[in-house]
mmCIF file of C-alpha atoms in Angstrom:
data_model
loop_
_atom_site.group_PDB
_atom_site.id
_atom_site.type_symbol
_atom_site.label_atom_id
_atom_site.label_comp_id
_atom_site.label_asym_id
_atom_site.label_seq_id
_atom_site.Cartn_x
_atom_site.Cartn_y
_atom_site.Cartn_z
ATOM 1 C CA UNK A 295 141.657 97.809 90.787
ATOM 2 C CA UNK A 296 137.884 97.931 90.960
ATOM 3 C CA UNK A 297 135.674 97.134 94.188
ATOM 4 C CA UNK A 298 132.786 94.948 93.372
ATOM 5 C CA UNK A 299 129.778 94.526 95.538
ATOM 6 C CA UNK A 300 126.492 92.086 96.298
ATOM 7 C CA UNK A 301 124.196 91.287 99.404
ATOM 8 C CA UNK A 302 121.277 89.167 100.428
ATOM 9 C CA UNK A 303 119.299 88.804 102.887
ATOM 10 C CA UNK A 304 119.483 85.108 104.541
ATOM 11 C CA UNK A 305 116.433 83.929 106.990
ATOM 12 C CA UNK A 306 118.903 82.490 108.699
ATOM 13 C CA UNK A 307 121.085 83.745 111.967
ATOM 14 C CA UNK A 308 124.751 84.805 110.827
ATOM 15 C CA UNK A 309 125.987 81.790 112.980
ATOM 16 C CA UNK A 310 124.332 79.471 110.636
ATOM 17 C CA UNK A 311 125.322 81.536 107.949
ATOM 18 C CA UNK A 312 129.211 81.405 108.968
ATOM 19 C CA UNK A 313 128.828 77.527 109.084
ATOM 20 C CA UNK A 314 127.699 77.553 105.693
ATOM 21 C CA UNK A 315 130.300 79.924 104.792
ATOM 22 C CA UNK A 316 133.399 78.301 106.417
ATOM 23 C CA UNK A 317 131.970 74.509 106.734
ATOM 24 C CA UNK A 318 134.761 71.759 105.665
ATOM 25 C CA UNK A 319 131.459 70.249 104.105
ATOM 26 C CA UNK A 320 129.455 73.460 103.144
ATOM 27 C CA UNK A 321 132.622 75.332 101.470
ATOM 28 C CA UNK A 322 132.917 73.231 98.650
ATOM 29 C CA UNK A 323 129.918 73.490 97.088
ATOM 30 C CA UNK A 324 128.964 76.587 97.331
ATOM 31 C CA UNK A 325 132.006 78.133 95.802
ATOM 32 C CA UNK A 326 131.647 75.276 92.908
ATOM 33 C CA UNK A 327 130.191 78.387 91.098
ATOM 34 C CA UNK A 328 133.504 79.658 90.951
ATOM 35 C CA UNK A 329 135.574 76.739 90.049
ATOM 36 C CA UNK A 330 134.711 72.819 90.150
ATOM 37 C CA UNK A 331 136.080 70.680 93.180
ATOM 38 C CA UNK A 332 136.975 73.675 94.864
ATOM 39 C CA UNK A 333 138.334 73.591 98.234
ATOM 40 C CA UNK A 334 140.689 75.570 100.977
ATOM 41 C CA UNK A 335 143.427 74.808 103.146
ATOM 42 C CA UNK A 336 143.461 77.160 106.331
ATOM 43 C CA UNK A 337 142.262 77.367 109.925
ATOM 44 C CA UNK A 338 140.285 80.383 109.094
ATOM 45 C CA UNK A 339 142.270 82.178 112.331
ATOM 46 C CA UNK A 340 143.395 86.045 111.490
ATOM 47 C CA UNK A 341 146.892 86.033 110.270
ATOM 48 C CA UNK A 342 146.853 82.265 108.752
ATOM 49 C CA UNK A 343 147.813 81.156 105.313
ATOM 50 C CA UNK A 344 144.536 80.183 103.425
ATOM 51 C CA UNK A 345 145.781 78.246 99.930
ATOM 52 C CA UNK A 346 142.149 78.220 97.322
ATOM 53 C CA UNK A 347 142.354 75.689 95.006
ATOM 54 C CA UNK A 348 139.990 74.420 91.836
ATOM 55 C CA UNK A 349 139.814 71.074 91.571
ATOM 56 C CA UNK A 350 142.754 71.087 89.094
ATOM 57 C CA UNK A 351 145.267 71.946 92.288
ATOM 58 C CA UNK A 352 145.294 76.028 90.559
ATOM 59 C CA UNK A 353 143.944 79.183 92.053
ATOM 60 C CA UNK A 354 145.188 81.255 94.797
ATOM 61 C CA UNK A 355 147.273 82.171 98.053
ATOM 62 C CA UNK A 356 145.760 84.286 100.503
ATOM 63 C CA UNK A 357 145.893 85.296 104.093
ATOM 64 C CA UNK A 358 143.033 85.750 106.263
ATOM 65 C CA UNK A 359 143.485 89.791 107.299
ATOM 66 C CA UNK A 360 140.458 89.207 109.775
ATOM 67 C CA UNK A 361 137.807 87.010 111.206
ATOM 68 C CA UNK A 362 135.508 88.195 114.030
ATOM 69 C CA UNK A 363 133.037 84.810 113.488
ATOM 70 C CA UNK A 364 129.887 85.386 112.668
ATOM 71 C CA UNK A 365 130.687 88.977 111.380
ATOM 72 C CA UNK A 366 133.199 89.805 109.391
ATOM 73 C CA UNK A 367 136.084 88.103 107.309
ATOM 74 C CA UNK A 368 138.532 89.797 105.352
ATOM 75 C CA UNK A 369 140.582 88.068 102.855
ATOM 76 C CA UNK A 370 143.861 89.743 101.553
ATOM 77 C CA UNK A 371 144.994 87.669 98.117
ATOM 78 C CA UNK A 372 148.428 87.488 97.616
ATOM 79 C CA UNK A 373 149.390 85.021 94.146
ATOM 80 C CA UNK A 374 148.441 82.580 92.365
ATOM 81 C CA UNK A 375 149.240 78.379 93.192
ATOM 82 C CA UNK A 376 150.456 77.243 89.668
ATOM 83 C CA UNK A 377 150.332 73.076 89.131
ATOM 84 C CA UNK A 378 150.764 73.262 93.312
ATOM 85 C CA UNK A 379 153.614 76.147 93.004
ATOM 86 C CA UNK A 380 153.164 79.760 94.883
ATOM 87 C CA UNK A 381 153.702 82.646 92.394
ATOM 88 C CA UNK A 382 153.906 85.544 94.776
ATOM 89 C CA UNK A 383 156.038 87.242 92.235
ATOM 90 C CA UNK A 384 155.541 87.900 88.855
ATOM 91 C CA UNK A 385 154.012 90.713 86.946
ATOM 92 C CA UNK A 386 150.274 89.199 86.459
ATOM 93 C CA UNK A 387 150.197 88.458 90.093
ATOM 94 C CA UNK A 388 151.573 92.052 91.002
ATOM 95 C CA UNK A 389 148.434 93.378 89.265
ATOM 96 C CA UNK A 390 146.480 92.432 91.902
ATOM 97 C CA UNK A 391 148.032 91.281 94.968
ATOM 98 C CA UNK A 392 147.188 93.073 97.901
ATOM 99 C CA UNK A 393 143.289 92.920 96.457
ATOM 100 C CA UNK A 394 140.890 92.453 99.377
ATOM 101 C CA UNK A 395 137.105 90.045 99.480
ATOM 102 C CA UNK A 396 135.345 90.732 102.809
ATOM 103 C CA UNK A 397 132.010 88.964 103.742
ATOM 104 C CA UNK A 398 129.610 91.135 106.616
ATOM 105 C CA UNK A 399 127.052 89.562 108.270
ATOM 106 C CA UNK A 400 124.546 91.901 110.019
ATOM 107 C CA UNK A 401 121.262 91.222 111.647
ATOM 108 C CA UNK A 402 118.226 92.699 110.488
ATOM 109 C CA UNK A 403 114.609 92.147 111.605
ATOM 110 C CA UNK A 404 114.939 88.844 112.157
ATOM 111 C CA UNK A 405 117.442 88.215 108.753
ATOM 112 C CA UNK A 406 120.515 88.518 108.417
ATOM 113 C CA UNK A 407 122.354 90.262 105.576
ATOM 114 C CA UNK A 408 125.722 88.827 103.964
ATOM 115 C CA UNK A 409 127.405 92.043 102.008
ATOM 116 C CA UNK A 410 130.409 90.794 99.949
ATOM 117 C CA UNK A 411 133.085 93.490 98.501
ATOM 118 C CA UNK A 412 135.759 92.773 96.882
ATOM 119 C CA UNK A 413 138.624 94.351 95.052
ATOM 120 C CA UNK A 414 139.460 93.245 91.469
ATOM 121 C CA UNK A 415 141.029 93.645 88.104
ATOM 122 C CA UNK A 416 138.701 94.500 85.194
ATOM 123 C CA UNK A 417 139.504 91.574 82.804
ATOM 124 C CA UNK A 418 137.287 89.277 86.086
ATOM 125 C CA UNK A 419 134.733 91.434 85.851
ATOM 126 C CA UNK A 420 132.138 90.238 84.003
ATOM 127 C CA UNK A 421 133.384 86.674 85.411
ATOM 128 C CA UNK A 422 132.201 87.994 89.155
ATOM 129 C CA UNK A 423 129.196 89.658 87.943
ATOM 130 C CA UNK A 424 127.994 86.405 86.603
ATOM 131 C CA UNK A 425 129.429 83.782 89.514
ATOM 132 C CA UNK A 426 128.865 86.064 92.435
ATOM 133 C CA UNK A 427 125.214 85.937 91.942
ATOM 134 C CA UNK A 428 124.688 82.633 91.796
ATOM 135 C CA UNK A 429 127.031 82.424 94.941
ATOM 136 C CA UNK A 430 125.140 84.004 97.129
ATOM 137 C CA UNK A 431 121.833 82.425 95.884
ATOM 138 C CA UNK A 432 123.831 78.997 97.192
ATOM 139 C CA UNK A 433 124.606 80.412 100.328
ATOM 140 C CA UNK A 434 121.192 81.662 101.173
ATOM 141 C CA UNK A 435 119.822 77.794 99.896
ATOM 142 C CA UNK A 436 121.882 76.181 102.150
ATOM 143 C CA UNK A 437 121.666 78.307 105.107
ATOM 144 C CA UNK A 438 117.547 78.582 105.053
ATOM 145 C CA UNK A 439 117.340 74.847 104.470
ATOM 146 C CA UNK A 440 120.731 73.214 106.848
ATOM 147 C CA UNK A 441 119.112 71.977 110.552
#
């Protein structure tokens, strides 16, 4: 696997940032870059079950190795959800299972910086180098301009 990374700085504070981030309302379209209609099912809490879906009902099952709000959140990604089945288990999903995406907030004159890393396999490269991007510039738009 290969680790991936971006930042920004946000002139926003990290709370506002981790609203954006984690917001029922916020979630879903900023990670529309990534797939249409997306959405997640979790409680955010370290240790919980976090199911990412497109708006098809596809994408993945994870569990949330960490979250100290407003922070740090680590992701672990586990399989894939199939037409609303778990594949935990076969040999595409062994690839990469295990792969980590962590988001750091830290405060810097004034700013705050969101650093995103995030283990993958090469064949989503180029797919992360060209969604990531345009993640992030979301993120920062929403946080700068939410009350």
């Amino acid at each position: 696997m290969k680790k991936l990374e971006f930042k920004t700085m946000i002139n926003a504070a990290p709370e506002k940032i981790w609203e954006v981030l984690l917001g029922k309302d916020t979630y879903p379209i900023w990670t529309a870059v990534f797939a249409e209609g997306s959405n997640v099912k979790t409680d955010w809490k370290k240790g919980s079950k976090a199911i990412f879906l497109d708006g098809k009902g596809n994408g993945m099952v994870s569990e949330i190795a960490e979250n100290i709000p407003a922070k740090f959140l680590s992701i672990r990604h586990l399989g894939d959800v199939i037409n609303g089945k778990e594949d935990l288990e076969s040999e595409k999903v062994k690839e990469w299972a295990g792969a980590y995406e962590n988001y750091t907030l830290t405060e810097v004159n004034g700013q705050t910086e969101w650093s995103i890393s995030l283990d993958i396999v090469e064949d989503y490269e180029d797919y992360m180098m060209d969604t990531w991007p345009q993640a992030l510039k979301k993120v920062k738009e929403l946080a700068e301009n939410k009350e």
